[in-house]
Tab-separated table of N, CA and C in Angstrom:
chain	number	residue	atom	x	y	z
A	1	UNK	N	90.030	100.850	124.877
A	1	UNK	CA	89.796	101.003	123.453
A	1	UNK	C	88.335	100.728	123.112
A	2	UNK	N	87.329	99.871	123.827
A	2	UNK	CA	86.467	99.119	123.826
A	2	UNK	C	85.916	99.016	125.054
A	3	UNK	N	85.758	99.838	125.999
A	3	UNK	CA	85.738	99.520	126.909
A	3	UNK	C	83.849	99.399	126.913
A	4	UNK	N	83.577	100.280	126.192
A	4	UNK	CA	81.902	99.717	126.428
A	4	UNK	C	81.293	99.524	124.908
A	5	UNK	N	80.882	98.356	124.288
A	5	UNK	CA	79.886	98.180	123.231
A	5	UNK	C	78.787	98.294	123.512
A	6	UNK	N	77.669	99.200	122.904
A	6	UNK	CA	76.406	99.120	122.780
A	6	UNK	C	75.947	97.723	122.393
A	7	UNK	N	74.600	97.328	123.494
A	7	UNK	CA	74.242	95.880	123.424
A	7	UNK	C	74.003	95.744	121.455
A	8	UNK	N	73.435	96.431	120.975
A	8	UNK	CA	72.665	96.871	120.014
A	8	UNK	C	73.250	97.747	119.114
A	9	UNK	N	73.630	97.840	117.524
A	9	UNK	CA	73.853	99.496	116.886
A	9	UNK	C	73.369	98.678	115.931
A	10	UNK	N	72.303	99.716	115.573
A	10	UNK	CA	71.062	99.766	114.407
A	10	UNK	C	71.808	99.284	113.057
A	11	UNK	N	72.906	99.535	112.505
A	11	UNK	CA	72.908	99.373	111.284
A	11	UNK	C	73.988	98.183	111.341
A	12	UNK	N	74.175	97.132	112.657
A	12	UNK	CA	75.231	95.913	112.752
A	12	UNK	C	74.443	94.836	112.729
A	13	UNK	N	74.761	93.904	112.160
A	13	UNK	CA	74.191	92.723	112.082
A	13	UNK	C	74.749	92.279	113.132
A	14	UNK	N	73.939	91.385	114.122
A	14	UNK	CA	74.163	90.254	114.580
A	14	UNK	C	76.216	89.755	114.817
A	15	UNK	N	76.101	89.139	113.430
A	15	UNK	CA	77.755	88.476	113.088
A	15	UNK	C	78.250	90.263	112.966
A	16	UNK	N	78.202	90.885	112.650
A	16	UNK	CA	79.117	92.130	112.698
A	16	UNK	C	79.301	92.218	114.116
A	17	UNK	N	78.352	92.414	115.239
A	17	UNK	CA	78.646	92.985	116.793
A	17	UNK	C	79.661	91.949	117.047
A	18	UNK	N	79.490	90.617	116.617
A	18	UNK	CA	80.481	88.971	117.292
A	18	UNK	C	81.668	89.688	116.498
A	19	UNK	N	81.548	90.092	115.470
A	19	UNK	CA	83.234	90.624	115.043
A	19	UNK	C	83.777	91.874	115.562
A	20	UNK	N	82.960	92.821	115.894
A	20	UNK	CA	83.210	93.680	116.923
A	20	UNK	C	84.065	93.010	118.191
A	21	UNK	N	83.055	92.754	119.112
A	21	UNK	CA	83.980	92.141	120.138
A	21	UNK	C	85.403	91.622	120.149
A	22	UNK	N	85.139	90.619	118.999
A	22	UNK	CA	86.587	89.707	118.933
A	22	UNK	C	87.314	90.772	118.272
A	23	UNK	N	87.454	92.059	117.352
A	23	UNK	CA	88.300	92.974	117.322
A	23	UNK	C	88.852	93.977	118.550
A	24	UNK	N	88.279	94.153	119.372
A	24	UNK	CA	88.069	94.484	120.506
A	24	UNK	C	88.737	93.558	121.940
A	25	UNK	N	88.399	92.981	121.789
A	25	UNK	CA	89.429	91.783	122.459
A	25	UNK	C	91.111	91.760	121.755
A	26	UNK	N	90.678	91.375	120.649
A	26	UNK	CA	92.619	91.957	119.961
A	26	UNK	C	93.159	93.030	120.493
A	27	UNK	N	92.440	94.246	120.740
A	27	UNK	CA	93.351	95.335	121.154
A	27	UNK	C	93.611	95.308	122.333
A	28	UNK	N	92.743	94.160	123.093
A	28	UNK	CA	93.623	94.319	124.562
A	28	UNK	C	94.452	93.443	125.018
A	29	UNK	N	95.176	92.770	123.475
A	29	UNK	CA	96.171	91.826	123.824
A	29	UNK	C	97.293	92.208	124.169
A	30	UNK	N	98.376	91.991	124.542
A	30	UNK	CA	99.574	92.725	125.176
A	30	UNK	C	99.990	93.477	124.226
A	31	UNK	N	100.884	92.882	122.831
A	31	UNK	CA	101.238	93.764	121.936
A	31	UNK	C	100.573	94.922	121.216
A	32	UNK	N	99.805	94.510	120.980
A	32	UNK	CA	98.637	96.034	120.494
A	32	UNK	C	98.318	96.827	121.449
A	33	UNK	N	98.345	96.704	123.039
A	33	UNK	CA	97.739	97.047	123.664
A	33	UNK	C	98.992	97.754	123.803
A	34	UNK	N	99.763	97.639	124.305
A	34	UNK	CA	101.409	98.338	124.432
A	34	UNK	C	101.548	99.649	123.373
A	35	UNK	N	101.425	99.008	122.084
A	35	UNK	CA	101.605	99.575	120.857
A	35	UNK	C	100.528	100.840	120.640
A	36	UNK	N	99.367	100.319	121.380
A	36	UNK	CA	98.194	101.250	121.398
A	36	UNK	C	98.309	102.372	121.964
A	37	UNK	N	98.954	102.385	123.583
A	37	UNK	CA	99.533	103.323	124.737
A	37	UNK	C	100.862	104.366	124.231
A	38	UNK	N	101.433	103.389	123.442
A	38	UNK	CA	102.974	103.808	123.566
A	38	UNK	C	102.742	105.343	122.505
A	39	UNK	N	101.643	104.548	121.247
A	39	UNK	CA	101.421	105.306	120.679
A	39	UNK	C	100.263	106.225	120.046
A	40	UNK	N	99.743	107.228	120.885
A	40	UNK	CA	98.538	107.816	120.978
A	40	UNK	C	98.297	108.826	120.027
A	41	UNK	N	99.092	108.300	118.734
A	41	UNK	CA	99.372	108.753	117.214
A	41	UNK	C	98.927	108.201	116.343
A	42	UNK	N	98.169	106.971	117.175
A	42	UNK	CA	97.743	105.727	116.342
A	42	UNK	C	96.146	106.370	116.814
A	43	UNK	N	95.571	107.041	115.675
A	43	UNK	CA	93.914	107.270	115.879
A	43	UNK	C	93.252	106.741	115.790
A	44	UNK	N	91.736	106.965	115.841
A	44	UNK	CA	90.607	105.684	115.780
A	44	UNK	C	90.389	105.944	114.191
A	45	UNK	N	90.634	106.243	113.608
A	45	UNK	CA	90.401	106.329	111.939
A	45	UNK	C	91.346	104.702	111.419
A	46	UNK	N	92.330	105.138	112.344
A	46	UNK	CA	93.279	104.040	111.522
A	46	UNK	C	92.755	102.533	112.273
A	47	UNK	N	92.383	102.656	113.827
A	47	UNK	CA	92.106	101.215	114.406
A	47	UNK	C	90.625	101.253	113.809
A	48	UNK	N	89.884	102.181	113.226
A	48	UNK	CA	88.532	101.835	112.677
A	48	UNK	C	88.934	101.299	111.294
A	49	UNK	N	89.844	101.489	110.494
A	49	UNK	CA	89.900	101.010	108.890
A	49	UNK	C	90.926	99.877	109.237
A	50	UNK	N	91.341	99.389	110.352
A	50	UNK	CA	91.787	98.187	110.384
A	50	UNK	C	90.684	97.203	110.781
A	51	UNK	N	89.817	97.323	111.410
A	51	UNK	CA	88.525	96.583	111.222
A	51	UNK	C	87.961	96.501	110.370
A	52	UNK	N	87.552	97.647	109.573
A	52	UNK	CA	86.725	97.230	108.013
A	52	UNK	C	87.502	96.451	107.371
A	53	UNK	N	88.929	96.274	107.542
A	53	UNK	CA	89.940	95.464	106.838
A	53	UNK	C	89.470	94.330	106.733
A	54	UNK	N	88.935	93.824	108.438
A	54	UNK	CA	89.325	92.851	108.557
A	54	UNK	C	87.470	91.818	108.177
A	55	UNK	N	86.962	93.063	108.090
A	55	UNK	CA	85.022	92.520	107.606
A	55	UNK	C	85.251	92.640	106.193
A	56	UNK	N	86.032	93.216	106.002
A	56	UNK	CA	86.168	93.120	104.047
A	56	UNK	C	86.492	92.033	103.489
A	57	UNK	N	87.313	91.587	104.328
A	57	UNK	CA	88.001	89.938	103.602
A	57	UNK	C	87.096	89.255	104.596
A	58	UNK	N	86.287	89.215	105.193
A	58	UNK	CA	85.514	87.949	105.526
A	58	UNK	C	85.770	87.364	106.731
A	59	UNK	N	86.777	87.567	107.509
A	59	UNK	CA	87.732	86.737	108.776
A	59	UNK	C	86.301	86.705	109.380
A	60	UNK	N	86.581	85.331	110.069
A	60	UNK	CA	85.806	84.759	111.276
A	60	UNK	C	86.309	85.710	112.240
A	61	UNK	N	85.359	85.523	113.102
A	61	UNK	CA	86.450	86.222	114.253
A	61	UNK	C	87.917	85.212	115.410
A	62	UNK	N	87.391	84.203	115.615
A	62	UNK	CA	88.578	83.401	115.476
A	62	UNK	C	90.039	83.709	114.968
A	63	UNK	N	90.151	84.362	113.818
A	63	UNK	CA	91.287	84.870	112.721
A	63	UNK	C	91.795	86.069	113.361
A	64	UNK	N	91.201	86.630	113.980
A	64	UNK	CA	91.381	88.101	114.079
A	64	UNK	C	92.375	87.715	115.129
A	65	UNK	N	93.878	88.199	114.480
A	65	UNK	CA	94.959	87.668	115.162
A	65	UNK	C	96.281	89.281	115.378
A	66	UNK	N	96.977	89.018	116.243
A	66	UNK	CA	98.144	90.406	115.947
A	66	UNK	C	98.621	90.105	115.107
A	67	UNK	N	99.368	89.335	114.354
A	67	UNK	CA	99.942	89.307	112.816
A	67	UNK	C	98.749	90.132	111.824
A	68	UNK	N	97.790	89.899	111.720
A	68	UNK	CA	97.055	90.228	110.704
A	68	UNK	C	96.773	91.976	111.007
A	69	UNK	N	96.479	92.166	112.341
A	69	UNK	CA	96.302	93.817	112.708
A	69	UNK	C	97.694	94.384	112.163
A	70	UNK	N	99.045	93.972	112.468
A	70	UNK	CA	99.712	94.808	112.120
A	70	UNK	C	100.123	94.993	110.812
A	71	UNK	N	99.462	93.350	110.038
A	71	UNK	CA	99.295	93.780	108.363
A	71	UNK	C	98.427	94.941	107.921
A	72	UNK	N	97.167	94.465	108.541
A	72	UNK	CA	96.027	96.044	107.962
A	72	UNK	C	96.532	97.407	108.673
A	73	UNK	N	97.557	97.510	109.710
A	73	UNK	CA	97.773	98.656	110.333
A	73	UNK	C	98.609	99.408	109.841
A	74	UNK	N	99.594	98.174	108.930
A	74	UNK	CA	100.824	98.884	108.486
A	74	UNK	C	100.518	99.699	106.898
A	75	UNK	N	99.098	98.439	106.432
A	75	UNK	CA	98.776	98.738	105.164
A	75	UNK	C	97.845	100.369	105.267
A	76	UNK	N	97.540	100.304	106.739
A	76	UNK	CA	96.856	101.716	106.699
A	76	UNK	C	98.206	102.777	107.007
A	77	UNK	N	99.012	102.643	107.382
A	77	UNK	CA	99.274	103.766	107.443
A	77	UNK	C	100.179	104.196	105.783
A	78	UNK	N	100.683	103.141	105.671
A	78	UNK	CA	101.136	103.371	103.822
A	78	UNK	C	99.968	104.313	103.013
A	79	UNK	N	98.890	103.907	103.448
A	79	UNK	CA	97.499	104.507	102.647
A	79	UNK	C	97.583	106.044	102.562
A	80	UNK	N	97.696	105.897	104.064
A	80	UNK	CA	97.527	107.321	104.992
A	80	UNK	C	98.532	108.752	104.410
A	81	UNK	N	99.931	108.140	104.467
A	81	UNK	CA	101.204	108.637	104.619
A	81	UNK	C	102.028	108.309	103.209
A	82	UNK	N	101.126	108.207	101.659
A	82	UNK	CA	102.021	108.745	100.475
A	82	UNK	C	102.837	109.524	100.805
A	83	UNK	N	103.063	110.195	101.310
A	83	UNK	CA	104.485	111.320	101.683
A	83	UNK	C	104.737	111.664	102.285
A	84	UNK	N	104.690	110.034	103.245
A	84	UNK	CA	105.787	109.957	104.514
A	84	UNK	C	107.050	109.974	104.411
A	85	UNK	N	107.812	110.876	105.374
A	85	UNK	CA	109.299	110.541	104.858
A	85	UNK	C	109.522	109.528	105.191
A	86	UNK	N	110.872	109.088	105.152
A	86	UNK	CA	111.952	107.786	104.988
A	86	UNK	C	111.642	107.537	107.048
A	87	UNK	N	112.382	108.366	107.855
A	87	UNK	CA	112.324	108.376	109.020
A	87	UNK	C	110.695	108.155	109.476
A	88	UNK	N	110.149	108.546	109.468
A	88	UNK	CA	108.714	108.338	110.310
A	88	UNK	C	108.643	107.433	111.317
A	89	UNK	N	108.790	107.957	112.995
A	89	UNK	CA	108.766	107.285	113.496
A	89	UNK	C	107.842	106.115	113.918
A	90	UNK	N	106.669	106.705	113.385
A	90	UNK	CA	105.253	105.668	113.561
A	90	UNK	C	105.237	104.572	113.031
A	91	UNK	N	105.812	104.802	111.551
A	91	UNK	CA	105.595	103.777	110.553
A	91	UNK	C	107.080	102.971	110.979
A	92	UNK	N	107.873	103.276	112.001
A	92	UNK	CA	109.351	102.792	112.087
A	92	UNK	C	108.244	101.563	113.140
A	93	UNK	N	108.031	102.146	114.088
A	93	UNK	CA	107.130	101.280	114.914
A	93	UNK	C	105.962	100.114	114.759
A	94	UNK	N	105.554	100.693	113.771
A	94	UNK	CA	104.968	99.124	113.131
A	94	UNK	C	105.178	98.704	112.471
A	95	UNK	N	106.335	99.081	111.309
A	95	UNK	CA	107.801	98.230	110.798
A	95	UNK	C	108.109	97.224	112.014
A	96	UNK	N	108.517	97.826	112.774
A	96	UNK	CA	109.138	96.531	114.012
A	96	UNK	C	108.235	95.649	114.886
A	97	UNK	N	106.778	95.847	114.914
A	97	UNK	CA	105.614	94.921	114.781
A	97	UNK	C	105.339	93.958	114.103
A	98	UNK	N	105.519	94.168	112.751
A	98	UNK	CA	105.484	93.523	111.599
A	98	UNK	C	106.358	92.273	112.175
A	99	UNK	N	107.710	93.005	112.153
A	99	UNK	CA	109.115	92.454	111.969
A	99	UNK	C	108.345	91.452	113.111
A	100	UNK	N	108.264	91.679	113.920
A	100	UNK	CA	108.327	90.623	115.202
A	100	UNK	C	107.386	89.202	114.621
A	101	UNK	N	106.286	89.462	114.350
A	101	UNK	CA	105.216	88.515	113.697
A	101	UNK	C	106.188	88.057	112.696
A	102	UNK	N	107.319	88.556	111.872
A	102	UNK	CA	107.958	87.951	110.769
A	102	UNK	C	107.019	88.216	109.465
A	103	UNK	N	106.317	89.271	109.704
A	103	UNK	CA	105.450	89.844	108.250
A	103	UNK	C	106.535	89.767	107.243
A	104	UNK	N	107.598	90.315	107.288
A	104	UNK	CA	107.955	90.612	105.496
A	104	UNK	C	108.895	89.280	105.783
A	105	UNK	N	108.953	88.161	106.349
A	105	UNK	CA	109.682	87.370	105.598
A	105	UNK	C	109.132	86.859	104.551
A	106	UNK	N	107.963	86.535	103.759
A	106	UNK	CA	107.724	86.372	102.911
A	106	UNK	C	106.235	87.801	102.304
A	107	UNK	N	107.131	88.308	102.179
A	107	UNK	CA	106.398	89.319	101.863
A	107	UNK	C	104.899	90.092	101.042
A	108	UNK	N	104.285	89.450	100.607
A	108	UNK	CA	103.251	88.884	99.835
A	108	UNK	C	102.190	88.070	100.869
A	109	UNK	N	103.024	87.225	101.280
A	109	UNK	CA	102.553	85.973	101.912
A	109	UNK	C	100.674	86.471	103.057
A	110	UNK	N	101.220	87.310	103.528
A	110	UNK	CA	100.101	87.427	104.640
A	110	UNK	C	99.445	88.517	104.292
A	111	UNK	N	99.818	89.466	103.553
A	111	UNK	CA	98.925	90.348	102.507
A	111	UNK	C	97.757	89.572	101.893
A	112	UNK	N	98.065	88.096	101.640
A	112	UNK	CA	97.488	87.837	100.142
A	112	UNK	C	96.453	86.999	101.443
A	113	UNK	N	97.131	86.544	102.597
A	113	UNK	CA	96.233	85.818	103.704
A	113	UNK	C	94.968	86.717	104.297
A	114	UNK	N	95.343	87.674	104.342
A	114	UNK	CA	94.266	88.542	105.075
A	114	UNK	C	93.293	89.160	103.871
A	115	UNK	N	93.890	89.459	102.879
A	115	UNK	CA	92.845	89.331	101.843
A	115	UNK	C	92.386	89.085	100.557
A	116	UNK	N	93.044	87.840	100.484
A	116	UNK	CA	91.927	86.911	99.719
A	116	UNK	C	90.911	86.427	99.408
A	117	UNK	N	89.846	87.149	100.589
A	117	UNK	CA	88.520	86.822	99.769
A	117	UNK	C	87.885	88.287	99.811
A	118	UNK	N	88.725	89.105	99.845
A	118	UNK	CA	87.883	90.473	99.328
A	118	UNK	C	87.278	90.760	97.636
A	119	UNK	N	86.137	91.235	97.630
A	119	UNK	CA	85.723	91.246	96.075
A	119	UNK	C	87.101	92.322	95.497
């Protein structure tokens, strides 16, 4: 997914490349990484606007956790897919991502965690 970062890209600060990496490192954790393979439906539009997600609200990179990817992943594909049907198997699939992290048991809850300090 990451397999090579430029030492350097002209328009990244410093703390942006350190949040690079540590996003980058997330995707080669087992579950995303699985989730990544299984599903090669999942484009770089959507793993790129789950990173701005995650520089929008501010996360250290520390934070940058699989609960929170499959919040911004799921919130991207809702974005994406206004008129997705009911079935969609993609969005069935990170429905059951979610589920595993226990995202919608409190439903609000980790929405409001991942971004709360967005302007």
């Amino acid at each position: 997914h990451c397999t090579h970062i430029p030492r350097s890209i002209p328009t990244m600060t410093p703390e942006e490349r350190k949040c690079l990496v540590a996003f980058c490192a997330l995707l080669e954790k087992p579950p995303i990484e699985r989730l990544l393979l299984r599903r090669p439906d999942i484009d770089r539009y959507s793993i790129a606007a789950c990173f701005a997600y995650f520089l929008r609200a501010k996360l250290a990179p520390s934070e940058y956790t699989e609960r929170k990817f499959a919040v911004c992943l799921y919130i991207d594909n809702l974005m994406q897919d206004d008129d997705c049907e009911a079935n969609d198997p993609l969005r069935d699939e990170i429905e059951s991502l979610c589920a595993h992290y226990q995202i919608f048991e409190k439903p609000n809850g980790l929405r409001k965690e991942v971004f709360q300090h967005m302007e």
